Amino acid sequence: MNIGEIARRAGVSRSTVSYVLSGKRPVSAATRQRIQAVIDELDYRPNASARALKEGRTRTLGLVIPPASRRLTDMQLGFVASVVEAAARVDLDVLLSPSGGDHDRSFERIVTGRRVDGVVLMEIRLTDERVSRLEQTGLPFVTIGRTAQPQGMSWVDVDYGGLIASCVHHLADLGHRHVALVNRSAELVAAGYGPGNRASAGFAEATAERGLVGVDVCCGDDVSAGEACVEELLATHPEVTAVATVNEAALPGMQRALESAGLVVPRDFSLTGVAARHWAENFRPSLTAADVPIVDMGAAAVALLLERIAAPATAPRHRLYRPPISLRASTGPVPAPRAAR
């Protein structure tokens, strides 16, 4: 059913039906009632464009994701799904747009093209040009992650620094004295990627506080990179007995390297870190980790964005998540020195 059929049955022009649906121009009460009777009879629901015209909004949110050429990690995909689901619950659509590299034009179309009512921006750097661009345009936005100076923004984030520090304290309590942080890729960390830089800072602070010897290494977001990273770590730092990580995508490769070296988790080597709960629970052995509340964070980002859209003059709000370390099966007491076994 479409506007043309409603117009035919009501004996009016298509433009008159459009005016009734949009409220853009006055229509006599009798004509409006006649059109409404046909609409009710046909159980017609205006399409998204008609609703947007009436409300002055697109009823669409933009979600800016990492470049399409880069394979998204499980956690990144989880954030995408959580935002889409939260938007669907309030009858909103989500327009995905990659950013970075060759995708800057796509981001610019989102920002200036009046395609969306607001934007959720993922994968934030400490200094992020995309945030500056959104602030210039006045388009409402919320970030998953935060810049170095986020005071004027609405955002949700995980306390990566505090959580990695908690992982280090947990390992220290188990007697580990030589520990490593397996971070995200060197390119991301060098570019100011927030979680990676905050994880490094938290690791350095906690190892110093507990008097541990810490090794901070970067690793690509895939299995082969994880395997190569731990192989090199064991070769150059054989005294390391535990790893904390924010790179869940590399964990299967890290475990493969440990198995190849004849090390059993957690008898000979402990693994812990920050990861999505379902991912940590399905890891073998199940991963002792701070569980990132992906669903809650996506819902909170959408809720904060709707606040910004409805009342842009109100003060920005944020939420920093600090989930506890869930003790599972991948961490244990420091093993005896290998030469003594």
Short mmCIF file of C-alpha atoms in Angstrom, two decimals:
data_model
loop_
_atom_site.label_atom_id
_atom_site.label_comp_id
_atom_site.label_asym_id
_atom_site.label_seq_id
_atom_site.Cartn_x
_atom_site.Cartn_y
_atom_site.Cartn_z
CA MET A 1 0.00 0.00 0.00
CA ASN A 2 1.27 3.49 -0.89
CA ILE A 3 0.29 7.15 -0.84
CA GLY A 4 -1.12 6.95 -4.38
CA GLU A 5 -3.69 4.33 -3.38
CA ILE A 6 -4.71 6.33 -0.31
CA ALA A 7 -5.14 9.43 -2.48
CA ARG A 8 -7.29 7.52 -5.02
CA ARG A 9 -9.60 6.09 -2.36
CA ALA A 10 -9.92 9.40 -0.50
CA GLY A 11 -10.49 11.36 -3.74
CA VAL A 12 -7.60 13.76 -3.16
CA SER A 13 -4.18 14.40 -4.66
CA ARG A 14 -1.02 12.62 -3.59
CA SER A 15 0.38 15.91 -2.33
CA THR A 16 -2.61 16.37 -0.01
CA VAL A 17 -2.00 12.95 1.54
CA SER A 18 1.67 13.86 1.92
CA TYR A 19 0.71 17.11 3.69
CA VAL A 20 -1.46 15.18 6.15
CA LEU A 21 1.33 12.70 6.89
CA SER A 22 4.06 15.31 7.21
CA GLY A 23 2.12 18.18 8.77
CA LYS A 24 4.03 20.56 6.49
CA ARG A 25 0.91 22.42 5.28
CA PRO A 26 -2.58 22.91 6.72
CA VAL A 27 -5.36 20.67 5.40
CA SER A 28 -9.04 21.16 6.18
CA ALA A 29 -10.46 19.07 9.00
CA ALA A 30 -12.95 17.30 6.70
CA THR A 31 -10.27 16.34 4.21
CA ARG A 32 -7.91 15.25 6.96
CA GLN A 33 -10.64 13.07 8.50
CA ARG A 34 -11.42 11.48 5.12
CA ILE A 35 -7.76 10.66 4.51
CA GLN A 36 -7.32 9.35 8.05
CA ALA A 37 -10.34 7.06 7.63
CA VAL A 38 -8.73 5.49 4.56
CA ILE A 39 -5.42 5.15 6.40
CA ASP A 40 -7.15 3.41 9.31
CA GLU A 41 -9.11 1.15 6.98
CA LEU A 42 -5.99 0.06 5.13
CA ASP A 43 -3.88 -0.11 8.31
CA TYR A 44 -1.29 1.99 6.49
CA ARG A 45 1.98 2.82 8.21
CA PRO A 46 4.08 5.63 6.77
CA ASN A 47 7.50 4.54 5.63
CA ALA A 48 10.66 5.79 7.26
CA SER A 49 11.02 8.69 4.85
CA ALA A 50 7.52 9.96 5.59
CA ARG A 51 8.08 9.69 9.34
CA ALA A 52 11.39 11.47 9.02
CA LEU A 53 9.75 14.28 7.03
CA LYS A 54 7.09 14.71 9.71
CA GLU A 55 9.48 14.58 12.65
CA GLY A 56 12.30 16.53 11.08
CA ARG A 57 14.63 13.59 11.73
CA THR A 58 16.01 10.65 9.80
CA ARG A 59 15.38 8.13 12.60
CA THR A 60 18.82 6.77 11.71
CA LEU A 61 21.99 6.71 13.76
CA GLY A 62 25.47 6.57 12.27
CA LEU A 63 27.98 4.04 13.60
CA VAL A 64 31.55 4.80 12.55
CA ILE A 65 33.66 1.65 12.53
CA PRO A 66 37.31 0.83 11.71
CA PRO A 67 38.29 0.60 8.01
CA ALA A 68 36.42 -2.07 6.08
CA SER A 69 39.72 -3.43 4.78
CA ARG A 70 40.67 -4.45 8.32
CA ARG A 71 39.13 -7.55 9.84
CA LEU A 72 37.14 -6.55 12.90
CA THR A 73 37.94 -8.34 16.14
CA ASP A 74 35.31 -10.29 18.02
CA MET A 75 35.01 -7.47 20.53
CA GLN A 76 34.60 -4.84 17.81
CA LEU A 77 31.89 -6.92 16.15
CA GLY A 78 30.23 -7.23 19.53
CA PHE A 79 30.08 -3.45 19.89
CA VAL A 80 28.57 -3.14 16.41
CA ALA A 81 25.90 -5.72 17.24
CA SER A 82 25.10 -4.14 20.61
CA VAL A 83 24.59 -0.68 19.10
CA VAL A 84 22.40 -2.03 16.30
CA GLU A 85 20.28 -4.03 18.77
CA ALA A 86 19.89 -1.09 21.16
CA ALA A 87 18.82 1.18 18.30
CA ALA A 88 16.34 -1.39 17.00
CA ARG A 89 14.65 -1.52 20.41
CA VAL A 90 13.67 2.15 19.98
CA ASP A 91 12.75 1.73 16.30
CA LEU A 92 15.88 3.36 14.88
CA ASP A 93 18.04 2.25 11.97
CA VAL A 94 21.85 2.24 12.00
CA LEU A 95 24.02 3.32 9.08
CA LEU A 96 27.52 1.80 9.24
CA SER A 97 30.39 3.89 7.94
CA PRO A 98 34.10 2.98 7.95
CA SER A 99 36.66 5.67 8.68
CA GLY A 100 40.39 6.06 8.23
CA GLY A 101 42.62 5.70 5.19
CA ASP A 102 40.60 5.62 1.98
CA HIS A 103 37.33 5.89 3.89
CA ASP A 104 37.55 9.52 4.98
CA ARG A 105 34.98 10.51 2.34
CA SER A 106 32.49 8.05 3.79
CA PHE A 107 32.94 9.60 7.24
CA GLU A 108 32.55 13.09 5.77
CA ARG A 109 29.28 12.09 4.10
CA ILE A 110 27.98 10.87 7.45
CA VAL A 111 28.99 14.11 9.14
CA THR A 112 27.71 16.59 6.56
CA GLY A 113 25.12 14.73 4.50
CA ARG A 114 22.16 14.96 6.92
CA ARG A 115 21.85 11.20 6.67
CA VAL A 116 21.73 10.59 10.41
CA ASP A 117 20.47 12.25 13.58
CA GLY A 118 23.64 11.47 15.49
CA VAL A 119 26.78 9.33 15.50
CA VAL A 120 28.35 6.65 17.66
CA LEU A 121 32.11 6.68 17.09
CA MET A 122 34.23 3.59 17.84
CA GLU A 123 37.95 2.94 18.36
CA ILE A 124 38.97 6.29 19.80
CA ARG A 125 42.51 7.64 19.85
CA LEU A 126 43.89 9.95 22.54
CA THR A 127 43.97 12.70 19.91
CA ASP A 128 41.25 11.94 17.38
CA GLU A 129 40.61 14.12 14.34
CA ARG A 130 37.17 12.56 13.86
CA VAL A 131 36.09 13.84 17.27
CA SER A 132 37.33 17.32 16.40
CA ARG A 133 35.41 17.20 13.12
CA LEU A 134 32.17 16.18 14.82
CA GLU A 135 32.59 18.94 17.40
CA GLN A 136 32.97 21.47 14.56
CA THR A 137 29.76 20.40 12.83
CA GLY A 138 27.58 20.29 15.93
CA LEU A 139 26.19 16.87 14.98
CA PRO A 140 25.32 14.99 18.20
CA PHE A 141 27.77 12.17 18.89
CA VAL A 142 28.87 9.70 21.54
CA THR A 143 32.12 7.75 21.60
CA ILE A 144 32.91 4.19 22.65
CA GLY A 145 36.28 5.02 24.12
CA ARG A 146 37.59 8.48 24.98
CA THR A 147 40.27 10.95 24.04
CA ALA A 148 42.98 12.24 26.37
CA GLN A 149 40.79 15.26 27.21
CA PRO A 150 37.18 13.96 27.12
CA GLN A 151 35.58 16.50 29.45
CA GLY A 152 33.31 18.05 26.81
CA MET A 153 32.18 14.74 25.31
CA SER A 154 29.60 12.06 26.02
CA TRP A 155 31.28 8.67 26.08
CA VAL A 156 31.35 5.12 27.41
CA ASP A 157 34.60 3.29 28.02
CA VAL A 158 36.35 0.49 29.87
CA ASP A 159 39.01 1.35 32.44
CA TYR A 160 41.74 -0.53 30.58
CA GLY A 161 44.52 0.95 32.69
CA GLY A 162 42.86 0.04 35.98
CA LEU A 163 41.82 -3.42 34.78
CA ILE A 164 45.27 -4.39 33.50
CA ALA A 165 46.66 -3.15 36.82
CA SER A 166 44.18 -5.47 38.58
CA CYS A 167 45.40 -8.37 36.42
CA VAL A 168 49.00 -7.60 37.43
CA HIS A 169 48.06 -7.48 41.12
CA HIS A 170 46.27 -10.83 40.75
CA LEU A 171 49.39 -12.38 39.19
CA ALA A 172 51.61 -10.85 41.88
CA ASP A 173 49.36 -12.32 44.58
CA LEU A 174 49.94 -15.74 42.96
CA GLY A 175 53.70 -15.24 43.28
CA HIS A 176 54.60 -14.29 39.72
CA ARG A 177 57.58 -11.94 39.59
CA HIS A 178 58.22 -11.71 35.83
CA VAL A 179 55.13 -10.80 33.81
CA ALA A 180 54.38 -9.48 30.34
CA LEU A 181 51.70 -7.33 28.75
CA VAL A 182 50.68 -8.40 25.25
CA ASN A 183 49.18 -5.23 23.84
CA ARG A 184 47.52 -4.39 20.52
CA SER A 185 49.56 -3.73 17.37
CA ALA A 186 52.53 -1.38 17.38
CA GLU A 187 50.81 0.76 14.74
CA LEU A 188 47.72 1.26 16.89
CA VAL A 189 49.66 2.04 20.04
CA ALA A 190 51.94 4.48 18.20
CA ALA A 191 48.88 6.20 16.70
CA GLY A 192 47.53 6.90 20.19
CA TYR A 193 44.91 4.15 20.39
CA GLY A 194 43.28 4.74 23.77
CA PRO A 195 42.93 1.20 25.19
CA GLY A 196 46.46 0.23 24.20
CA ASN A 197 48.07 3.33 25.69
CA ARG A 198 46.05 3.17 28.89
CA ALA A 199 46.82 -0.54 29.26
CA SER A 200 50.56 0.22 28.97
CA ALA A 201 50.31 2.93 31.60
CA GLY A 202 48.36 0.70 34.00
CA PHE A 203 50.81 -2.17 33.48
CA ALA A 204 53.84 0.01 34.16
CA GLU A 205 52.29 1.50 37.29
CA ALA A 206 51.21 -1.85 38.74
CA THR A 207 54.49 -3.66 38.06
CA ALA A 208 56.40 -0.82 39.69
CA GLU A 209 54.06 -0.82 42.68
CA ARG A 210 54.50 -4.56 43.23
CA GLY A 211 58.21 -4.64 42.43
CA LEU A 212 57.77 -6.94 39.43
CA VAL A 213 59.81 -7.17 36.25
CA GLY A 214 57.46 -6.24 33.43
CA VAL A 215 57.82 -6.67 29.67
CA ASP A 216 55.45 -4.68 27.41
CA VAL A 217 55.13 -6.06 23.86
CA CYS A 218 52.84 -5.23 20.94
CA CYS A 219 51.03 -7.82 18.86
CA GLY A 220 48.80 -7.87 15.78
CA ASP A 221 45.12 -8.74 16.10
CA ASP A 222 45.22 -12.31 14.81
CA VAL A 223 46.20 -15.85 15.71
CA SER A 224 49.47 -15.99 13.79
CA ALA A 225 50.63 -12.71 15.33
CA GLY A 226 49.82 -14.02 18.80
CA GLU A 227 51.82 -17.18 18.18
CA ALA A 228 54.84 -15.28 16.85
CA CYS A 229 54.66 -12.77 19.70
CA VAL A 230 54.78 -15.39 22.46
CA GLU A 231 57.44 -17.44 20.67
CA GLU A 232 59.67 -14.36 20.67
CA LEU A 233 58.72 -13.51 24.24
CA LEU A 234 59.73 -16.96 25.49
CA ALA A 235 62.97 -16.83 23.52
CA THR A 236 64.03 -13.38 24.73
CA HIS A 237 62.49 -13.44 28.22
CA PRO A 238 62.38 -17.09 29.37
CA GLU A 239 61.91 -15.94 32.96
CA VAL A 240 58.38 -14.63 32.22
CA THR A 241 55.73 -16.89 33.80
CA ALA A 242 52.52 -14.97 33.07
CA VAL A 243 50.89 -12.71 30.51
CA ALA A 244 48.15 -10.11 30.82
CA THR A 245 46.60 -8.97 27.54
CA VAL A 246 44.07 -6.65 25.94
CA ASN A 247 44.39 -8.51 22.63
CA GLU A 248 41.81 -11.27 22.76
CA ALA A 249 42.08 -11.93 19.02
CA ALA A 250 45.69 -13.05 19.50
CA LEU A 251 45.03 -15.34 22.49
CA PRO A 252 44.54 -18.61 20.55
CA GLY A 253 47.92 -18.06 18.88
CA MET A 254 49.51 -17.23 22.21
CA GLN A 255 48.20 -20.51 23.63
CA ARG A 256 49.46 -22.41 20.56
CA ALA A 257 52.97 -21.03 21.15
CA LEU A 258 52.85 -22.09 24.80
CA GLU A 259 51.76 -25.60 23.84
CA SER A 260 54.55 -25.83 21.26
CA ALA A 261 57.00 -24.88 24.02
CA GLY A 262 55.64 -27.66 26.23
CA LEU A 263 54.02 -25.23 28.68
CA VAL A 264 50.62 -26.10 30.16
CA VAL A 265 48.20 -23.35 31.22
CA PRO A 266 47.97 -22.69 34.16
CA ARG A 267 50.39 -25.27 35.58
CA ASP A 268 53.43 -23.79 33.84
CA PHE A 269 52.21 -20.42 32.61
CA SER A 270 49.31 -18.09 33.48
CA LEU A 271 47.14 -16.05 31.11
CA THR A 272 44.77 -13.25 32.05
CA GLY A 273 43.51 -9.97 30.63
CA VAL A 274 40.53 -7.95 29.45
CA ALA A 275 38.06 -9.70 27.14
CA ALA A 276 34.40 -10.13 26.26
CA ARG A 277 32.71 -12.46 28.75
CA HIS A 278 31.47 -15.04 26.24
CA TRP A 279 34.91 -15.14 24.67
CA ALA A 280 36.66 -15.66 28.03
CA GLU A 281 34.22 -18.40 29.04
CA ASN A 282 34.68 -20.28 25.75
CA PHE A 283 38.48 -20.12 25.86
CA ARG A 284 40.20 -23.35 26.97
CA PRO A 285 41.04 -23.29 29.75
CA SER A 286 38.46 -20.61 30.58
CA LEU A 287 40.19 -17.25 30.85
CA THR A 288 40.61 -15.36 34.09
CA ALA A 289 39.64 -11.91 32.88
CA ALA A 290 37.90 -8.61 33.40
CA ASP A 291 34.75 -9.18 31.35
CA VAL A 292 33.95 -6.26 29.04
CA PRO A 293 30.16 -5.62 29.25
CA ILE A 294 29.69 -5.15 25.50
CA VAL A 295 25.88 -5.28 25.46
CA ASP A 296 25.56 -2.79 28.33
CA MET A 297 28.06 -0.43 26.74
CA GLY A 298 26.32 -0.44 23.36
CA ALA A 299 22.96 0.25 25.02
CA ALA A 300 24.47 3.04 27.12
CA ALA A 301 26.07 4.64 24.05
CA VAL A 302 22.73 4.70 22.23
CA ALA A 303 20.92 6.07 25.31
CA LEU A 304 23.47 8.86 25.73
CA LEU A 305 23.24 9.69 22.03
CA LEU A 306 19.45 9.96 22.18
CA GLU A 307 19.89 12.37 25.09
CA ARG A 308 22.28 14.48 23.00
CA ILE A 309 19.85 14.49 20.08
CA ALA A 310 16.83 15.44 22.22
CA ALA A 311 18.62 18.04 24.35
CA PRO A 312 21.94 19.08 22.78
CA ALA A 313 22.42 21.94 25.24
CA THR A 314 22.56 19.68 28.29
CA ALA A 315 25.88 18.81 29.89
CA PRO A 316 27.63 15.77 28.40
CA ARG A 317 27.57 12.55 30.41
CA HIS A 318 29.80 9.50 30.45
CA ARG A 319 30.17 6.06 31.97
CA LEU A 320 33.45 4.29 32.80
CA TYR A 321 33.13 0.53 33.33
CA ARG A 322 35.34 -1.24 35.88
CA PRO A 323 34.24 -4.89 35.92
CA PRO A 324 35.91 -7.15 38.50
CA ILE A 325 38.39 -9.84 37.53
CA SER A 326 36.43 -13.08 37.03
CA LEU A 327 38.59 -15.89 38.39
CA ARG A 328 38.53 -18.86 36.03
CA ALA A 329 40.99 -21.57 35.05
CA SER A 330 43.85 -19.86 33.21
CA THR A 331 45.83 -18.49 36.16
CA GLY A 332 47.65 -20.35 38.91
CA PRO A 333 50.56 -20.08 41.34
CA VAL A 334 53.97 -19.25 39.97
CA PRO A 335 55.64 -22.49 38.84
CA ALA A 336 58.93 -23.71 40.19
CA PRO A 337 61.97 -22.58 38.18
CA ARG A 338 62.09 -24.64 35.02
CA ALA A 339 65.62 -25.87 35.64
CA ALA A 340 64.50 -27.32 38.99
CA ARG A 341 61.57 -29.35 37.56
#
